[in-house]
CSV table of C-alpha atoms in Angstrom, one decimal:
chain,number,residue,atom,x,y,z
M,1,UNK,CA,7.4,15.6,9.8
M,2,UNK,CA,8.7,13.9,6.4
M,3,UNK,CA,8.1,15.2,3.2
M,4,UNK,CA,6.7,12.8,0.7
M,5,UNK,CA,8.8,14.0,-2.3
M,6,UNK,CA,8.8,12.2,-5.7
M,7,UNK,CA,11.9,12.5,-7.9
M,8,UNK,CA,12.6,11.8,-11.6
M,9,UNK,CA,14.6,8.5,-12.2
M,10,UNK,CA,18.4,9.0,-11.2
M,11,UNK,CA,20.5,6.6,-12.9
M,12,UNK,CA,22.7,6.4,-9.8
M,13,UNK,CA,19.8,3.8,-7.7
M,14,UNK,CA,21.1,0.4,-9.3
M,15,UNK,CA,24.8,1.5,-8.1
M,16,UNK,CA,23.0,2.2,-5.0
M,17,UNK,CA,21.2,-0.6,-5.2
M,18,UNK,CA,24.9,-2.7,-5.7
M,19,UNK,CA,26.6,-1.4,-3.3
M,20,UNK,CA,24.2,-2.1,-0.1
M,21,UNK,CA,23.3,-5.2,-1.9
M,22,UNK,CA,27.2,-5.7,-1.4
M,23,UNK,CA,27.6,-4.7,2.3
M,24,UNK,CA,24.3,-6.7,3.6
M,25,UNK,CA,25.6,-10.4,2.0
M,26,UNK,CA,28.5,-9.5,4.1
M,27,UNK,CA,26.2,-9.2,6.9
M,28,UNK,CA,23.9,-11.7,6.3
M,29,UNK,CA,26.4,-14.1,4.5
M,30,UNK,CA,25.0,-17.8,4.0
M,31,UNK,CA,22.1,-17.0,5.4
M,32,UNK,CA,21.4,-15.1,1.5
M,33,UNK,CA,20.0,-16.9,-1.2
M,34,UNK,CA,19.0,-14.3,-3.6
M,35,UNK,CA,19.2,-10.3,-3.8
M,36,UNK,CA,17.0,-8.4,-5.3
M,37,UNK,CA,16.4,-4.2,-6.2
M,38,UNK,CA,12.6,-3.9,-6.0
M,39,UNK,CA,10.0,-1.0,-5.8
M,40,UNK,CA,10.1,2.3,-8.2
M,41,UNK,CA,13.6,3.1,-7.9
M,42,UNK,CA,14.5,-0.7,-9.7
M,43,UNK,CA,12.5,0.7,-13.0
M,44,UNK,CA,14.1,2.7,-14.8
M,45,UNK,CA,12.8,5.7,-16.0
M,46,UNK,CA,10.3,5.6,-13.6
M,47,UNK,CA,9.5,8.5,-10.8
M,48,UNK,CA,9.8,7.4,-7.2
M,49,UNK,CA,10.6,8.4,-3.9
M,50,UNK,CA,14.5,8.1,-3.0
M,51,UNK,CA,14.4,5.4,-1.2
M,52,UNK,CA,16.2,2.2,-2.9
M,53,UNK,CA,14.1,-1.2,-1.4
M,54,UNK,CA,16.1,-4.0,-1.4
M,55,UNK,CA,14.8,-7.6,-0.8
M,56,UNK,CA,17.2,-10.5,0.2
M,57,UNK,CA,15.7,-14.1,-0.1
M,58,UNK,CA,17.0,-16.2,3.0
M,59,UNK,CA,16.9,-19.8,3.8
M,60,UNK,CA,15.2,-19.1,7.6
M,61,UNK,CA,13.2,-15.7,8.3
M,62,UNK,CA,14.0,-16.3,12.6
M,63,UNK,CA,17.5,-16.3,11.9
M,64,UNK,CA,17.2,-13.0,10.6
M,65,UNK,CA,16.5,-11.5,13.7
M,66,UNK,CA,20.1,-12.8,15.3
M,67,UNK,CA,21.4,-10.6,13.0
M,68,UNK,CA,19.8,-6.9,14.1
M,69,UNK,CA,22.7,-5.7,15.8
M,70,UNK,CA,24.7,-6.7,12.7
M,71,UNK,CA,21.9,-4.7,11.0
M,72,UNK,CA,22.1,-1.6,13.4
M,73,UNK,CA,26.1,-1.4,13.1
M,74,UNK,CA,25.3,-0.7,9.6
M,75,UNK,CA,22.8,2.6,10.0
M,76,UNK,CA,19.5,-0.1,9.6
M,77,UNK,CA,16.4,-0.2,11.9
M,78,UNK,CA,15.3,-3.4,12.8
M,79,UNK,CA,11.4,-3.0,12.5
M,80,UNK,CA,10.6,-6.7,12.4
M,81,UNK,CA,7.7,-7.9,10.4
M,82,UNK,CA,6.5,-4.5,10.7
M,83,UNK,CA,2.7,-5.4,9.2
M,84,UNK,CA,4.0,-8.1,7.0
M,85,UNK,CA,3.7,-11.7,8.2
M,86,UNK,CA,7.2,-13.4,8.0
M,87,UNK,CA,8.8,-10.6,6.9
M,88,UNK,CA,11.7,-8.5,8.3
M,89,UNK,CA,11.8,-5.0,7.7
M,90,UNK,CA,14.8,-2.5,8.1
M,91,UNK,CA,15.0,0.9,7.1
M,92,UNK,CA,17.9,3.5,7.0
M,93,UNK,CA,18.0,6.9,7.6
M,94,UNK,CA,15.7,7.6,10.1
M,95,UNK,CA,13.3,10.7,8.5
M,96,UNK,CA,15.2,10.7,5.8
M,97,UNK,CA,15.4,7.3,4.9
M,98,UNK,CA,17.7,5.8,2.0
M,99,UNK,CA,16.8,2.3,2.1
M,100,UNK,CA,14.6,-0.1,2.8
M,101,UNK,CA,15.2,-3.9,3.2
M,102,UNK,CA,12.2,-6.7,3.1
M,103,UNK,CA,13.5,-10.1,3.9
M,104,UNK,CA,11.6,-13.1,2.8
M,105,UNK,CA,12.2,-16.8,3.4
M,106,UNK,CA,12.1,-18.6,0.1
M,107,UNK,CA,9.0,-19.8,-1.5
M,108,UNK,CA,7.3,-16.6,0.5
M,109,UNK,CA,4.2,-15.4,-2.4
M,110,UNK,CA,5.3,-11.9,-1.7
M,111,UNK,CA,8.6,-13.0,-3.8
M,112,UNK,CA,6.8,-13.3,-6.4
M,113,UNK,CA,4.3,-10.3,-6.2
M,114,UNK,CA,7.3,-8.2,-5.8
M,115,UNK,CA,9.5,-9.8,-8.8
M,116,UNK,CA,6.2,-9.8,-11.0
M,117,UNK,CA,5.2,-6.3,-10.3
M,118,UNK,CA,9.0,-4.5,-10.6
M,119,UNK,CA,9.4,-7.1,-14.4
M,120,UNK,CA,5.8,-6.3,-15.7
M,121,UNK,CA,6.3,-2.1,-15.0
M,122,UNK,CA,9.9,-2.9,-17.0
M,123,UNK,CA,8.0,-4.4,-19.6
M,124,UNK,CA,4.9,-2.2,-19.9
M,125,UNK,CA,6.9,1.6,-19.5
M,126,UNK,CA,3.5,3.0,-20.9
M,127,UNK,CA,1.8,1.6,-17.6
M,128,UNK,CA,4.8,2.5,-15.4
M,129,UNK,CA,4.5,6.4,-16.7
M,130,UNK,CA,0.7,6.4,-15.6
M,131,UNK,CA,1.7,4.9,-11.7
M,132,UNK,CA,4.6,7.7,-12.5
M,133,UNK,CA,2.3,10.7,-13.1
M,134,UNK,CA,-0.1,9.3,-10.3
M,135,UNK,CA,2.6,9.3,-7.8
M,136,UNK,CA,3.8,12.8,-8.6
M,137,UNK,CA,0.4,14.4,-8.0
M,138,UNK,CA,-0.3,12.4,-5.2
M,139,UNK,CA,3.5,13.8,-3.6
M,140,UNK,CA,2.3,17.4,-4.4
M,141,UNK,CA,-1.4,16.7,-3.1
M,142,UNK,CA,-0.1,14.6,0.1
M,143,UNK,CA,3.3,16.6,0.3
M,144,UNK,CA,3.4,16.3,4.0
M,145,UNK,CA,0.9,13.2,4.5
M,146,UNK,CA,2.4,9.5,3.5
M,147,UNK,CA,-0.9,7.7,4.5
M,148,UNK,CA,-3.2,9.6,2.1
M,149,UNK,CA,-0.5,9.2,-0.3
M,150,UNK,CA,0.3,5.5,0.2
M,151,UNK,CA,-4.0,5.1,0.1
M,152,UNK,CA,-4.0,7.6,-3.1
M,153,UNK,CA,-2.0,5.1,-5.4
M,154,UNK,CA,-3.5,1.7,-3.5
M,155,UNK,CA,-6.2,1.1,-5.9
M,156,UNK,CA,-4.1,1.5,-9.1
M,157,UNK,CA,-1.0,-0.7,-7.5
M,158,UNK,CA,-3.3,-3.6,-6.5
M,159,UNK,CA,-4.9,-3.4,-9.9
M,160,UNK,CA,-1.5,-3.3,-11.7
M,161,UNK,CA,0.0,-6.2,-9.2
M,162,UNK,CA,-3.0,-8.5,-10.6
M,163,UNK,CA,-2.7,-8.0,-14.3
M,164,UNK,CA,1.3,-8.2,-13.2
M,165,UNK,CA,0.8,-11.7,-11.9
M,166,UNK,CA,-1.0,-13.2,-14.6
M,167,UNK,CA,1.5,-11.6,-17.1
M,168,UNK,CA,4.1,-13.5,-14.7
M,169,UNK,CA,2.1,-16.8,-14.7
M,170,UNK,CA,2.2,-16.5,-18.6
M,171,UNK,CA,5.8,-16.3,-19.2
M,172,UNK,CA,6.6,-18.8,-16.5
């Protein structure tokens, strides 16, 4: 069983960030467009589970999938969309799990949802303490239960993704 454990920010995640960032354009080459760090670990200051999400931006979600052995020989689980339409998923470390990588094609809405949500919580650190504070009582209440803790901060993320993507609209 994993342990849903919420840590204080380490200042260590963007080199983590940068350095798988690193190994998967060598992996994915061409096929790249963009990288990006995403999630709680890409705010800094903010409390999050360890796990650094990384999403590339490709030019061709199928060709993704020619690349899972690729993927495997570097310690990531293909999961495929893995709930997501036209995503791919990998994660890395099993149980313990390090990473996570969402591929998009470009022009995929979830770009933007992502990008909006990490750049508003960087703008707004008063916001990103609350969704902080939530997520450490919901790691102590939900310690060995990630569903009730993923459902415990739901209401709170969509409601901080929508005032995110009108704050993105407005400084488009």
């Amino acid at each position: 069983m994993r342990k849903v454990e919420v840590l204080p920010y380490n200042k260590q995640w963007p080199d983590m960030f940068q350095l798988e960032a690193d190994l998967l354009k060598e992996v994915l080459g061409a096929e790249i467009l963009d990288i990006y760090h995403i999630g709680s670990t890409a705010i800094e200051g903010l409390h999050a589970k360890p796990i650094i999400d990384i999403m590339p931006v490709v030019k061709n979600i199928t060709t993704v999938d020619s690349y899972n052995e690729e993927m495997i020989a570097i310690r990531y689980e293909p999961k495929g969309e893995n709930g997501i339409k036209n995503r791919r998923f990998f994660q890395k470390g099993g149980n313990n799990r390090s990473h996570h990588v969402h591929i998009y094609e470009r022009y995929n809405p979830e770009i933007v949802r992502h990008l909006a949500f990490r750049d508003y919580l960087r703008k707004y650190p008063l916001e990103a303490k609350q969704y902080g504070d939530r997520k450490i009582v919901l790691a102590k209440q939900y310690a060995f239960d990630i569903n009730s803790y993923i459902k415990g901060k739901e209401k709170m993320v969509k409601e901080m993704e929508q005032r995110a993507l009108i704050w993105h609209e407005h400084i488009r």
